[in-house]
PDB file of C-alpha atoms in Angstrom:
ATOM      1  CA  UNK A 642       0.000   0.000   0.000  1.00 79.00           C
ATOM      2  CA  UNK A 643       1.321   3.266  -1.123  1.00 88.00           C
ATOM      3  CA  UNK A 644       1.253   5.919   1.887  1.00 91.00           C
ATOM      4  CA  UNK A 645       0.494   9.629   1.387  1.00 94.00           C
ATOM      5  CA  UNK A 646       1.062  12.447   3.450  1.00 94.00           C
ATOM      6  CA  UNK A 647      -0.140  15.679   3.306  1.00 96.00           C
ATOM      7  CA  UNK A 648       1.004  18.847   4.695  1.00 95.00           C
ATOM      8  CA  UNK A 649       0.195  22.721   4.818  1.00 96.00           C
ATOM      9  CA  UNK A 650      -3.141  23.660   5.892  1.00 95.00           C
ATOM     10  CA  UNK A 651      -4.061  25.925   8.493  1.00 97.00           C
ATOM     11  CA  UNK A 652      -6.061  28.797   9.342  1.00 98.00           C
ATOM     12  CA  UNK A 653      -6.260  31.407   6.693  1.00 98.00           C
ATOM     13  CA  UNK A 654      -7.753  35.212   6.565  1.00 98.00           C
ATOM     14  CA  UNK A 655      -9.959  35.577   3.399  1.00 98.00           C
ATOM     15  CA  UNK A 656      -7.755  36.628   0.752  1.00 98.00           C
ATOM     16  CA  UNK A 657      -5.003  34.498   1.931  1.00 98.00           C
ATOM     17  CA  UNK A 658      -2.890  31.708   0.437  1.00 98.00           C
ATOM     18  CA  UNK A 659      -1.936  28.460   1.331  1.00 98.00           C
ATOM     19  CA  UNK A 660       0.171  25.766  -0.344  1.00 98.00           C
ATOM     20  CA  UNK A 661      -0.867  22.069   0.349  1.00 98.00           C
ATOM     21  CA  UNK A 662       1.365  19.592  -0.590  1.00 98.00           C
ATOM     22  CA  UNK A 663       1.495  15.411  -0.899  1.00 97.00           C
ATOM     23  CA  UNK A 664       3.999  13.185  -0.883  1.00 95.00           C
ATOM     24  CA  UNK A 665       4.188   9.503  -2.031  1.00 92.00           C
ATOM     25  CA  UNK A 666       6.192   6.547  -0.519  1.00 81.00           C
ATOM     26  CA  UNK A 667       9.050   5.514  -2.601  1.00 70.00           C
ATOM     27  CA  UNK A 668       8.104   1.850  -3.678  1.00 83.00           C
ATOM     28  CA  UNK A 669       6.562   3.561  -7.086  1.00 87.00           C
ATOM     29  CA  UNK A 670       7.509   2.447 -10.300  1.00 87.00           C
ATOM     30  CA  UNK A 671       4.953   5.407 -12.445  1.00 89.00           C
ATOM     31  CA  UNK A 672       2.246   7.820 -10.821  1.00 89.00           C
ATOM     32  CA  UNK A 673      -0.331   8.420 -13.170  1.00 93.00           C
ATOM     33  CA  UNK A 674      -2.991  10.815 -12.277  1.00 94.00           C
ATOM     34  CA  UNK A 675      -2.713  13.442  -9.041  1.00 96.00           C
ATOM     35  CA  UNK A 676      -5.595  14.963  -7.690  1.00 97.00           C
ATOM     36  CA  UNK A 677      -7.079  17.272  -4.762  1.00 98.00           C
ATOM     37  CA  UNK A 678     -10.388  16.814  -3.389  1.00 98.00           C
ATOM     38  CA  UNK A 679     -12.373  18.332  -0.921  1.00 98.00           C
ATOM     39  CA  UNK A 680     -15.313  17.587   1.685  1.00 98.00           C
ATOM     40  CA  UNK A 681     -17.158  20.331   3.517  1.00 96.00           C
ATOM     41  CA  UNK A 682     -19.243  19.088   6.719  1.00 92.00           C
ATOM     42  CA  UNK A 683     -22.199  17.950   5.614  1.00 94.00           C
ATOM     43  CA  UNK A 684     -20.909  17.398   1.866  1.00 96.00           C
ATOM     44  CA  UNK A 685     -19.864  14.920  -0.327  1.00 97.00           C
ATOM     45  CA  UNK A 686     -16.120  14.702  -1.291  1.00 97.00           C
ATOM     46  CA  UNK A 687     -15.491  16.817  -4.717  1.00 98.00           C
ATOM     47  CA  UNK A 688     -12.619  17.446  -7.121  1.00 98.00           C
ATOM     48  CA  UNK A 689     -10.899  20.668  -6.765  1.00 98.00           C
ATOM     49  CA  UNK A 690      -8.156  19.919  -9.212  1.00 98.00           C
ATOM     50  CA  UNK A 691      -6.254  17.324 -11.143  1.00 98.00           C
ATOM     51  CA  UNK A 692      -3.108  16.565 -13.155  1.00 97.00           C
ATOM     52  CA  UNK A 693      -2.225  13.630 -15.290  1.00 95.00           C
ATOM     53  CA  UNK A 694       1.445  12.144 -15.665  1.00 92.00           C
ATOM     54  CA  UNK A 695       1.931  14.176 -18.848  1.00 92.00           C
ATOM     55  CA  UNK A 696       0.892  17.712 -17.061  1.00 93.00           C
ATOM     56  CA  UNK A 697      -2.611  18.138 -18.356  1.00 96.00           C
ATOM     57  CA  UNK A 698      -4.803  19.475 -16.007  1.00 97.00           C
ATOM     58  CA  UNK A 699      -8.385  20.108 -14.653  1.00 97.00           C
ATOM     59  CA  UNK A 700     -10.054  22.445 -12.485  1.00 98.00           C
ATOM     60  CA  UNK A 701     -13.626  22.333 -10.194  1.00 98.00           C
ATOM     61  CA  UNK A 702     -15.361  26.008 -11.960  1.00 98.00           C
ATOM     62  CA  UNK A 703     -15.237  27.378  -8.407  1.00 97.00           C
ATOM     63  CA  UNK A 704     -11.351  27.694  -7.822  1.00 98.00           C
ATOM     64  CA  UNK A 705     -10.244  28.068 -11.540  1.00 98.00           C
ATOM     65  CA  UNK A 706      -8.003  31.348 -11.950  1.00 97.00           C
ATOM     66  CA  UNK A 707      -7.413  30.544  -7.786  1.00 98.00           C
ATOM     67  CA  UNK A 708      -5.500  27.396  -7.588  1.00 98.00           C
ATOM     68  CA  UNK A 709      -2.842  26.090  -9.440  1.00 98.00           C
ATOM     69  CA  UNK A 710      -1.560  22.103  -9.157  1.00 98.00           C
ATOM     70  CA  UNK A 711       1.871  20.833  -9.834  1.00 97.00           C
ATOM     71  CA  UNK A 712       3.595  17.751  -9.335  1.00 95.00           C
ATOM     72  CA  UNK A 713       7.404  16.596  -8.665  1.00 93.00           C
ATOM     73  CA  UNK A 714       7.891  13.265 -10.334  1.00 89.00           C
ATOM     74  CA  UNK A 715      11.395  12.765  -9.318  1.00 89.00           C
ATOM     75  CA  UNK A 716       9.751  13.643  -5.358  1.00 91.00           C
ATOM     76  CA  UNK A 717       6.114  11.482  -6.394  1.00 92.00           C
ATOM     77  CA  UNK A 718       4.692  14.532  -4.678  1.00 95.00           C
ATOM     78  CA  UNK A 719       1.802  16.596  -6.342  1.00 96.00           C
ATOM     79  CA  UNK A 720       1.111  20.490  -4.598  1.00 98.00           C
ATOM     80  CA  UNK A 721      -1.995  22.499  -4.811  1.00 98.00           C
ATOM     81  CA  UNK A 722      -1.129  26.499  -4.856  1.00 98.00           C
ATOM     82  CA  UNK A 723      -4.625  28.230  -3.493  1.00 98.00           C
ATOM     83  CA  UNK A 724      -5.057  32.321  -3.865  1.00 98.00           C
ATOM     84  CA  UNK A 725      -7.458  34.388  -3.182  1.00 98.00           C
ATOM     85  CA  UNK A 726      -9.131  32.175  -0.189  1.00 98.00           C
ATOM     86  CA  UNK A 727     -12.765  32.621   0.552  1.00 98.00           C
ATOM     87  CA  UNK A 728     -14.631  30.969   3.693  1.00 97.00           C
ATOM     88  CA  UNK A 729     -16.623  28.811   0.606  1.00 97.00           C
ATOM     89  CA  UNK A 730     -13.051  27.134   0.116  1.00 98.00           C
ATOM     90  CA  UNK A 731     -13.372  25.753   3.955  1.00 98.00           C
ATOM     91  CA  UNK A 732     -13.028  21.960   3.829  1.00 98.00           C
ATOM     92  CA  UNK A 733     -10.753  18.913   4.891  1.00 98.00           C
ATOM     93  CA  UNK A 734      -8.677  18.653   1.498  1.00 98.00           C
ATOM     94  CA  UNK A 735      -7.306  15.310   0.475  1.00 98.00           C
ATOM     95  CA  UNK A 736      -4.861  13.904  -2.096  1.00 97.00           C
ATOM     96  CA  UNK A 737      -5.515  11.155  -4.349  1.00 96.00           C
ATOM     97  CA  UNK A 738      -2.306   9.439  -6.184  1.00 95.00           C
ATOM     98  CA  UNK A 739      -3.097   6.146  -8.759  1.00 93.00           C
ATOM     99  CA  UNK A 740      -0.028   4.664 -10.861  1.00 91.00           C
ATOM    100  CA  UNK A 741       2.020   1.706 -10.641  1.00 91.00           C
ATOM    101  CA  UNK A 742       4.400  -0.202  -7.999  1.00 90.00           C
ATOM    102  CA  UNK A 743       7.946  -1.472  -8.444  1.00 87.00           C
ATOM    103  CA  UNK A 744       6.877  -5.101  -8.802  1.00 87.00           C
ATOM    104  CA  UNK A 745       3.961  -3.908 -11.199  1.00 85.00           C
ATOM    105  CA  UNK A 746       0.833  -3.791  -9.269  1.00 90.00           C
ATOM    106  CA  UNK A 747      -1.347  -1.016  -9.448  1.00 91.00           C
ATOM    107  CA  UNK A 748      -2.562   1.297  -6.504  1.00 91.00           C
ATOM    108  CA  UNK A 749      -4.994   4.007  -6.026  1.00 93.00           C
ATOM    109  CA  UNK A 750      -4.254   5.866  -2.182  1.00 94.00           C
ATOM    110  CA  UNK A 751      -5.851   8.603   0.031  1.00 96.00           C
ATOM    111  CA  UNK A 752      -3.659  10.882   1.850  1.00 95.00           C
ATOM    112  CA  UNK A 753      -4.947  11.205   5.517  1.00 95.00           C
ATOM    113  CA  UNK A 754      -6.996  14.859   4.846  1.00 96.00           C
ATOM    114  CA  UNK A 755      -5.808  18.346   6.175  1.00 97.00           C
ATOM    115  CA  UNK A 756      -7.591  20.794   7.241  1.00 97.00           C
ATOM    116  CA  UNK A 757      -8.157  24.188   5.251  1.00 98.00           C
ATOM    117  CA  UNK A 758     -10.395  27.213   7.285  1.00 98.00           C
ATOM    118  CA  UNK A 759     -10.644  30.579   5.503  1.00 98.00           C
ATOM    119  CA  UNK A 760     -12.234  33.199   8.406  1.00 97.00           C
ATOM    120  CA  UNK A 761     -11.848  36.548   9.574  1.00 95.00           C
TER     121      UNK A 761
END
């Protein structure tokens, strides 16, 4: 099982920025796709933004123009740049890596969630 871990969230004035980052155990052979998702309370689990091995990416409408993702192949880590904050961009935030292992098995992991608030 491939193990993420994600780091940077916080608490965050409107306005604000925060960079969230994810990095990926080393027993990886290829990472395909990297994504971010998010989950409000009381809401189901949504894409913010995702990038595929060759650096095409996607965007939820509500943070285009906000948020940038990257990734670090030689690091298997993927980062999510957010500007502009609003309280609407409140949520746990979670990273989703799929690709392949050393001995060829495929994975699909969850990092552990971090926590993003946006408030006065």
């Amino acid at each position: 099982q491939v193990q993420l871990v994600e780091s940077g969230g916080g608490l965050v004035q409107p306005g604000g920025s925060l960079r969230l980052s994810c990095a990926a155990s080393r027993s990886i052979l290829k990472i395909n796709a990297m994504g971010w998702y998010r989950q409000a309370p009381g809401k189901q689990r949504d894409l913010v933004a995702r990038i595929t091995s060759g650096g095409s990416t996607n965007y939820a409408d509500s943070v285009k123009g906000r948020f940038t993702i990257s990734r670090d192949n030689a690091k298997n880590t993927v980062y999510l740049q957010m500007n502009s904050l609003s309280p609407e961009d409140t949520a746990v935030y979670y990273c989703n890596q799929n690709g392949v292992l050393l001995w060829g098995s495929e994975f699909s992991s969850w990092g552990q969630g971090t926590q993003v608030t946006v408030s006065s």
